[in-house]
């Protein structure tokens, strides 16, 4: 019974994470909203949802976090939105996930961790897959969008590392979202001359913030508490796949041979690194 419950929660969390890519791409491509406004509404609605969850748990006054983490969160969210102005959903999710995991692996190596032969092979395979994906060609992702998504991935990795070992990840995330609100609103005000939005774009941004981010993170932390770290990391390998499938079905995006091969190399390589012997 417990395993079934965890499986359902994990499936919801992974779908929510992939939905962030789909909602952002849908909003920027098919609705009338600019990237800065989408980011601001996403962060604001995410903060509101996290506050509500904390309130229901009687922990509304226990939000923690830090300004450094909030800044990393803001950079991730802003670069993420800007990148999806040009990137397909599956491509963006693959670049984001690859950048997050690769950055965290390299940070681990800098702190003294060592890789065995299988893990070293996996890391080389993942980096090669990412590099091959970026090489010039017919199906190469737009350069500016790809670079922005890689920046988003590095920022998210830094955010994750800053919060590693937190005794209250939900409270930490809520506090960081609260602090990121003025940063996001400030960026929107600076870009006010380019501001545009309609009801559809606003609704999509709210769904991304409140459901896919706020509720998704809250449920994910519940899964992480009851699951091995390695198992939790492996679960996240499904996010780019779900995003690519969703982009194909819901947005009519093509899954190219380059994306397929690069996904196999990147995700397979990362799996080889994070799996235990």
mmCIF file of C-alpha atoms in Angstrom:
data_model
loop_
_atom_site.group_PDB
_atom_site.id
_atom_site.type_symbol
_atom_site.label_atom_id
_atom_site.label_comp_id
_atom_site.label_asym_id
_atom_site.label_seq_id
_atom_site.Cartn_x
_atom_site.Cartn_y
_atom_site.Cartn_z
ATOM 1 C CA UNK A 1 0.000 0.000 0.000
ATOM 2 C CA UNK A 2 2.823 2.392 0.890
ATOM 3 C CA UNK A 3 4.690 1.589 -2.319
ATOM 4 C CA UNK A 4 1.570 2.267 -4.403
ATOM 5 C CA UNK A 5 1.062 5.600 -2.649
ATOM 6 C CA UNK A 6 4.690 6.597 -3.257
ATOM 7 C CA UNK A 7 4.437 5.554 -6.901
ATOM 8 C CA UNK A 8 1.352 7.753 -7.390
ATOM 9 C CA UNK A 9 2.974 10.725 -5.650
ATOM 10 C CA UNK A 10 6.201 10.290 -7.628
ATOM 11 C CA UNK A 11 4.280 10.071 -10.907
ATOM 12 C CA UNK A 12 2.404 13.279 -10.070
ATOM 13 C CA UNK A 13 5.630 15.096 -9.160
ATOM 14 C CA UNK A 14 7.452 14.040 -12.345
ATOM 15 C CA UNK A 15 4.439 14.989 -14.449
ATOM 16 C CA UNK A 16 4.285 18.353 -12.672
ATOM 17 C CA UNK A 17 7.965 19.041 -13.372
ATOM 18 C CA UNK A 18 7.484 18.187 -17.050
ATOM 19 C CA UNK A 19 4.316 20.301 -17.096
ATOM 20 C CA UNK A 20 6.395 23.381 -16.255
ATOM 21 C CA UNK A 21 8.102 23.015 -19.632
ATOM 22 C CA UNK A 22 4.827 22.389 -21.456
ATOM 23 C CA UNK A 23 2.952 25.240 -19.775
ATOM 24 C CA UNK A 24 5.757 27.736 -20.348
ATOM 25 C CA UNK A 25 6.181 26.762 -24.006
ATOM 26 C CA UNK A 26 2.411 26.806 -24.542
ATOM 27 C CA UNK A 27 2.095 30.246 -22.933
ATOM 28 C CA UNK A 28 4.951 31.864 -24.856
ATOM 29 C CA UNK A 29 4.147 30.261 -28.217
ATOM 30 C CA UNK A 30 0.350 30.133 -28.293
ATOM 31 C CA UNK A 31 -0.780 32.743 -25.734
ATOM 32 C CA UNK A 32 -0.015 36.433 -25.433
ATOM 33 C CA UNK A 33 2.371 36.828 -22.504
ATOM 34 C CA UNK A 34 6.006 37.920 -22.286
ATOM 35 C CA UNK A 35 8.697 35.861 -20.528
ATOM 36 C CA UNK A 36 9.217 38.337 -17.671
ATOM 37 C CA UNK A 37 5.500 38.472 -16.846
ATOM 38 C CA UNK A 38 5.247 34.686 -17.005
ATOM 39 C CA UNK A 39 8.187 34.410 -14.581
ATOM 40 C CA UNK A 40 6.690 36.933 -12.148
ATOM 41 C CA UNK A 41 3.257 35.302 -12.119
ATOM 42 C CA UNK A 42 4.807 31.844 -11.823
ATOM 43 C CA UNK A 43 6.934 32.798 -8.809
ATOM 44 C CA UNK A 44 4.116 34.778 -7.154
ATOM 45 C CA UNK A 45 1.568 31.977 -7.543
ATOM 46 C CA UNK A 46 4.157 29.404 -6.454
ATOM 47 C CA UNK A 47 4.841 31.443 -3.307
ATOM 48 C CA UNK A 48 1.084 31.693 -2.631
ATOM 49 C CA UNK A 49 0.595 27.933 -3.001
ATOM 50 C CA UNK A 50 3.568 27.138 -0.758
ATOM 51 C CA UNK A 51 2.280 29.613 1.854
ATOM 52 C CA UNK A 52 -1.130 27.900 1.734
ATOM 53 C CA UNK A 53 0.441 24.453 2.155
ATOM 54 C CA UNK A 54 2.565 25.701 5.050
ATOM 55 C CA UNK A 55 -0.506 27.317 6.604
ATOM 56 C CA UNK A 56 -2.532 24.103 6.369
ATOM 57 C CA UNK A 57 0.350 22.294 8.092
ATOM 58 C CA UNK A 58 0.545 24.953 10.788
ATOM 59 C CA UNK A 59 4.038 25.995 9.645
ATOM 60 C CA UNK A 60 3.318 29.344 7.973
ATOM 61 C CA UNK A 61 5.669 31.149 10.362
ATOM 62 C CA UNK A 62 8.514 28.678 9.851
ATOM 63 C CA UNK A 63 9.544 29.592 6.301
ATOM 64 C CA UNK A 64 13.339 29.793 6.045
ATOM 65 C CA UNK A 65 15.574 30.082 2.975
ATOM 66 C CA UNK A 66 18.123 32.773 2.073
ATOM 67 C CA UNK A 67 18.568 35.652 -0.365
ATOM 68 C CA UNK A 68 21.390 33.828 -2.180
ATOM 69 C CA UNK A 69 19.140 30.836 -2.796
ATOM 70 C CA UNK A 70 16.271 33.124 -3.806
ATOM 71 C CA UNK A 71 18.523 34.830 -6.366
ATOM 72 C CA UNK A 72 19.532 31.442 -7.816
ATOM 73 C CA UNK A 73 15.843 30.485 -7.965
ATOM 74 C CA UNK A 74 15.009 33.721 -9.774
ATOM 75 C CA UNK A 75 17.833 33.295 -12.312
ATOM 76 C CA UNK A 76 16.628 29.742 -13.008
ATOM 77 C CA UNK A 77 13.001 30.821 -13.498
ATOM 78 C CA UNK A 78 13.868 33.871 -15.624
ATOM 79 C CA UNK A 79 16.315 32.026 -17.902
ATOM 80 C CA UNK A 80 13.865 29.103 -18.130
ATOM 81 C CA UNK A 81 11.077 31.372 -19.418
ATOM 82 C CA UNK A 82 13.319 33.266 -21.829
ATOM 83 C CA UNK A 83 14.666 29.990 -23.233
ATOM 84 C CA UNK A 84 11.206 28.644 -23.986
ATOM 85 C CA UNK A 85 10.514 31.570 -26.283
ATOM 86 C CA UNK A 86 12.430 29.540 -28.892
ATOM 87 C CA UNK A 87 12.970 25.979 -27.601
ATOM 88 C CA UNK A 88 10.584 23.036 -28.001
ATOM 89 C CA UNK A 89 9.395 21.566 -24.678
ATOM 90 C CA UNK A 90 11.341 18.295 -24.887
ATOM 91 C CA UNK A 91 14.551 19.961 -26.045
ATOM 92 C CA UNK A 92 14.390 22.498 -23.215
ATOM 93 C CA UNK A 93 13.729 19.834 -20.589
ATOM 94 C CA UNK A 94 16.658 17.737 -21.831
ATOM 95 C CA UNK A 95 19.063 20.699 -21.768
ATOM 96 C CA UNK A 96 17.816 21.766 -18.332
ATOM 97 C CA UNK A 97 18.074 18.293 -16.823
ATOM 98 C CA UNK A 98 21.461 17.632 -18.408
ATOM 99 C CA UNK A 99 22.854 20.926 -17.106
ATOM 100 C CA UNK A 100 21.471 20.379 -13.590
ATOM 101 C CA UNK A 101 22.829 16.875 -13.164
ATOM 102 C CA UNK A 102 26.187 17.573 -14.843
ATOM 103 C CA UNK A 103 26.756 20.651 -12.674
ATOM 104 C CA UNK A 104 25.935 18.738 -9.496
ATOM 105 C CA UNK A 105 28.225 15.869 -10.496
ATOM 106 C CA UNK A 106 31.134 18.241 -11.167
ATOM 107 C CA UNK A 107 30.518 20.035 -7.860
ATOM 108 C CA UNK A 108 30.671 16.657 -6.149
ATOM 109 C CA UNK A 109 33.993 15.918 -7.838
ATOM 110 C CA UNK A 110 35.367 19.302 -6.716
ATOM 111 C CA UNK A 111 34.399 18.496 -3.143
ATOM 112 C CA UNK A 112 36.433 15.281 -3.205
ATOM 113 C CA UNK A 113 34.011 12.653 -4.493
ATOM 114 C CA UNK A 114 35.492 10.023 -6.799
ATOM 115 C CA UNK A 115 33.966 8.112 -9.709
ATOM 116 C CA UNK A 116 34.612 4.483 -10.540
ATOM 117 C CA UNK A 117 35.178 3.288 -14.115
ATOM 118 C CA UNK A 118 31.487 2.818 -14.873
ATOM 119 C CA UNK A 119 30.596 6.239 -13.487
ATOM 120 C CA UNK A 120 33.439 7.930 -15.395
ATOM 121 C CA UNK A 121 32.211 6.288 -18.592
ATOM 122 C CA UNK A 122 28.679 7.482 -17.859
ATOM 123 C CA UNK A 123 29.826 11.048 -17.242
ATOM 124 C CA UNK A 124 31.828 11.076 -20.491
ATOM 125 C CA UNK A 125 28.800 9.681 -22.348
ATOM 126 C CA UNK A 126 26.470 12.329 -20.900
ATOM 127 C CA UNK A 127 28.839 15.201 -21.744
ATOM 128 C CA UNK A 128 29.391 13.819 -25.249
ATOM 129 C CA UNK A 129 25.637 13.547 -25.779
ATOM 130 C CA UNK A 130 25.118 17.134 -24.646
ATOM 131 C CA UNK A 131 27.950 18.376 -26.868
ATOM 132 C CA UNK A 132 26.651 16.428 -29.883
ATOM 133 C CA UNK A 133 23.188 17.872 -29.311
ATOM 134 C CA UNK A 134 24.638 21.398 -29.546
ATOM 135 C CA UNK A 135 26.686 20.796 -32.718
ATOM 136 C CA UNK A 136 25.557 22.734 -35.820
ATOM 137 C CA UNK A 137 23.028 20.915 -37.958
ATOM 138 C CA UNK A 138 19.499 20.961 -39.322
ATOM 139 C CA UNK A 139 17.926 20.049 -35.960
ATOM 140 C CA UNK A 140 20.300 22.015 -33.721
ATOM 141 C CA UNK A 141 18.359 23.919 -31.029
ATOM 142 C CA UNK A 142 18.429 27.745 -31.290
ATOM 143 C CA UNK A 143 21.733 28.881 -29.758
ATOM 144 C CA UNK A 144 20.414 31.694 -27.558
ATOM 145 C CA UNK A 145 17.570 29.551 -26.226
ATOM 146 C CA UNK A 146 19.922 26.631 -25.573
ATOM 147 C CA UNK A 147 22.451 28.815 -23.719
ATOM 148 C CA UNK A 148 19.677 30.352 -21.616
ATOM 149 C CA UNK A 149 18.374 26.893 -20.682
ATOM 150 C CA UNK A 150 21.875 25.738 -19.743
ATOM 151 C CA UNK A 151 22.149 28.826 -17.510
ATOM 152 C CA UNK A 152 18.789 27.893 -15.975
ATOM 153 C CA UNK A 153 20.099 24.390 -15.300
ATOM 154 C CA UNK A 154 23.290 25.629 -13.643
ATOM 155 C CA UNK A 155 21.258 28.061 -11.505
ATOM 156 C CA UNK A 156 18.888 25.284 -10.430
ATOM 157 C CA UNK A 157 21.836 23.039 -9.562
ATOM 158 C CA UNK A 158 23.338 25.813 -7.419
ATOM 159 C CA UNK A 159 19.958 26.341 -5.766
ATOM 160 C CA UNK A 160 19.713 22.613 -5.029
ATOM 161 C CA UNK A 161 23.244 22.448 -3.635
ATOM 162 C CA UNK A 162 22.634 25.469 -1.392
ATOM 163 C CA UNK A 163 19.644 23.683 0.137
ATOM 164 C CA UNK A 164 21.239 20.253 0.350
ATOM 165 C CA UNK A 165 20.784 18.676 3.761
ATOM 166 C CA UNK A 166 18.019 21.058 4.854
ATOM 167 C CA UNK A 167 15.948 19.651 7.703
ATOM 168 C CA UNK A 168 12.863 21.458 6.359
ATOM 169 C CA UNK A 169 13.019 21.552 2.527
ATOM 170 C CA UNK A 170 9.414 22.718 2.194
ATOM 171 C CA UNK A 171 9.940 25.642 4.563
ATOM 172 C CA UNK A 172 13.209 26.484 2.824
ATOM 173 C CA UNK A 173 11.561 26.454 -0.607
ATOM 174 C CA UNK A 174 8.649 28.580 0.607
ATOM 175 C CA UNK A 175 11.032 31.158 2.066
ATOM 176 C CA UNK A 176 13.065 31.274 -1.132
ATOM 177 C CA UNK A 177 9.942 31.745 -3.239
ATOM 178 C CA UNK A 178 8.806 34.586 -0.963
ATOM 179 C CA UNK A 179 12.170 36.328 -1.388
ATOM 180 C CA UNK A 180 12.174 35.761 -5.160
ATOM 181 C CA UNK A 181 8.851 37.604 -5.598
ATOM 182 C CA UNK A 182 10.299 41.158 -5.429
ATOM 183 C CA UNK A 183 13.164 40.120 -7.723
ATOM 184 C CA UNK A 184 10.711 38.851 -10.332
ATOM 185 C CA UNK A 185 8.390 41.853 -10.037
ATOM 186 C CA UNK A 186 11.376 44.197 -10.280
ATOM 187 C CA UNK A 187 12.503 42.552 -13.529
ATOM 188 C CA UNK A 188 8.974 42.900 -14.948
ATOM 189 C CA UNK A 189 8.929 46.601 -14.098
ATOM 190 C CA UNK A 190 12.285 47.111 -15.816
ATOM 191 C CA UNK A 191 10.865 45.469 -18.941
ATOM 192 C CA UNK A 192 7.438 47.120 -18.720
ATOM 193 C CA UNK A 193 7.683 48.523 -22.242
ATOM 194 C CA UNK A 194 7.713 44.933 -23.561
ATOM 195 C CA UNK A 195 4.943 43.711 -21.264
ATOM 196 C CA UNK A 196 2.039 41.873 -22.845
ATOM 197 C CA UNK A 197 -0.409 39.356 -21.467
ATOM 198 C CA UNK A 198 -3.876 37.953 -21.916
ATOM 199 C CA UNK A 199 -6.120 35.779 -19.769
ATOM 200 C CA UNK A 200 -4.837 32.528 -21.267
ATOM 201 C CA UNK A 201 -1.206 33.448 -20.642
ATOM 202 C CA UNK A 202 -1.966 34.479 -17.059
ATOM 203 C CA UNK A 203 -3.849 31.220 -16.347
ATOM 204 C CA UNK A 204 -0.996 29.140 -17.777
ATOM 205 C CA UNK A 205 1.541 31.020 -15.639
ATOM 206 C CA UNK A 206 -0.602 30.501 -12.516
ATOM 207 C CA UNK A 207 -0.894 26.782 -13.259
ATOM 208 C CA UNK A 208 2.877 26.584 -13.718
ATOM 209 C CA UNK A 209 3.525 28.365 -10.420
ATOM 210 C CA UNK A 210 0.792 27.028 -8.160
ATOM 211 C CA UNK A 211 0.366 23.449 -9.408
ATOM 212 C CA UNK A 212 3.457 22.408 -11.377
ATOM 213 C CA UNK A 213 5.899 24.269 -9.090
ATOM 214 C CA UNK A 214 4.373 24.873 -5.653
ATOM 215 C CA UNK A 215 2.297 21.715 -5.305
ATOM 216 C CA UNK A 216 4.778 19.677 -7.361
ATOM 217 C CA UNK A 217 7.691 20.575 -5.072
ATOM 218 C CA UNK A 218 5.637 19.908 -1.919
ATOM 219 C CA UNK A 219 4.690 16.420 -3.126
ATOM 220 C CA UNK A 220 8.233 15.710 -4.351
ATOM 221 C CA UNK A 221 9.705 16.452 -0.920
ATOM 222 C CA UNK A 222 7.271 13.939 0.546
ATOM 223 C CA UNK A 223 8.541 11.329 -1.928
ATOM 224 C CA UNK A 224 12.201 12.184 -1.251
ATOM 225 C CA UNK A 225 11.730 11.732 2.508
ATOM 226 C CA UNK A 226 10.511 8.174 1.962
ATOM 227 C CA UNK A 227 12.798 7.155 -0.922
ATOM 228 C CA UNK A 228 16.513 6.496 -1.331
ATOM 229 C CA UNK A 229 18.428 9.441 -2.783
ATOM 230 C CA UNK A 230 19.582 7.356 -5.738
ATOM 231 C CA UNK A 231 16.053 6.193 -6.499
ATOM 232 C CA UNK A 232 14.782 9.766 -6.346
ATOM 233 C CA UNK A 233 17.508 10.913 -8.743
ATOM 234 C CA UNK A 234 16.738 8.108 -11.195
ATOM 235 C CA UNK A 235 13.035 9.007 -11.139
ATOM 236 C CA UNK A 236 13.931 12.438 -12.498
ATOM 237 C CA UNK A 237 15.301 10.808 -15.653
ATOM 238 C CA UNK A 238 11.679 10.517 -16.751
ATOM 239 C CA UNK A 239 11.052 14.287 -16.803
ATOM 240 C CA UNK A 240 12.612 15.091 -20.215
ATOM 241 C CA UNK A 241 10.883 12.050 -21.717
ATOM 242 C CA UNK A 242 7.476 13.124 -20.366
ATOM 243 C CA UNK A 243 8.084 16.675 -21.603
ATOM 244 C CA UNK A 244 9.055 15.446 -25.078
ATOM 245 C CA UNK A 245 5.989 13.182 -25.283
ATOM 246 C CA UNK A 246 3.749 15.982 -24.046
ATOM 247 C CA UNK A 247 5.258 18.404 -26.540
ATOM 248 C CA UNK A 248 4.614 15.942 -29.352
ATOM 249 C CA UNK A 249 1.003 15.210 -28.349
ATOM 250 C CA UNK A 250 -0.142 18.604 -27.040
ATOM 251 C CA UNK A 251 1.990 21.067 -29.003
ATOM 252 C CA UNK A 252 2.622 19.166 -32.213
ATOM 253 C CA UNK A 253 6.406 19.241 -31.714
ATOM 254 C CA UNK A 254 8.583 16.731 -33.545
ATOM 255 C CA UNK A 255 10.880 14.323 -31.707
ATOM 256 C CA UNK A 256 13.955 14.393 -33.950
ATOM 257 C CA UNK A 257 16.540 11.643 -34.316
ATOM 258 C CA UNK A 258 19.136 14.001 -32.811
ATOM 259 C CA UNK A 259 16.936 14.550 -29.731
ATOM 260 C CA UNK A 260 16.322 10.811 -29.386
ATOM 261 C CA UNK A 261 19.991 9.802 -29.644
ATOM 262 C CA UNK A 262 21.181 12.668 -27.428
ATOM 263 C CA UNK A 263 18.531 11.810 -24.826
ATOM 264 C CA UNK A 264 19.723 8.208 -24.717
ATOM 265 C CA UNK A 265 23.345 9.328 -24.281
ATOM 266 C CA UNK A 266 22.675 12.072 -21.715
ATOM 267 C CA UNK A 267 20.074 10.306 -19.586
ATOM 268 C CA UNK A 268 21.773 6.921 -19.866
ATOM 269 C CA UNK A 269 25.131 8.401 -18.929
ATOM 270 C CA UNK A 270 23.712 10.216 -15.926
ATOM 271 C CA UNK A 271 21.975 7.018 -14.811
ATOM 272 C CA UNK A 272 25.336 5.230 -14.900
ATOM 273 C CA UNK A 273 26.815 7.934 -12.632
ATOM 274 C CA UNK A 274 24.063 8.097 -10.025
ATOM 275 C CA UNK A 275 23.239 4.376 -9.771
ATOM 276 C CA UNK A 276 24.833 2.564 -6.885
ATOM 277 C CA UNK A 277 27.030 -0.498 -7.417
#
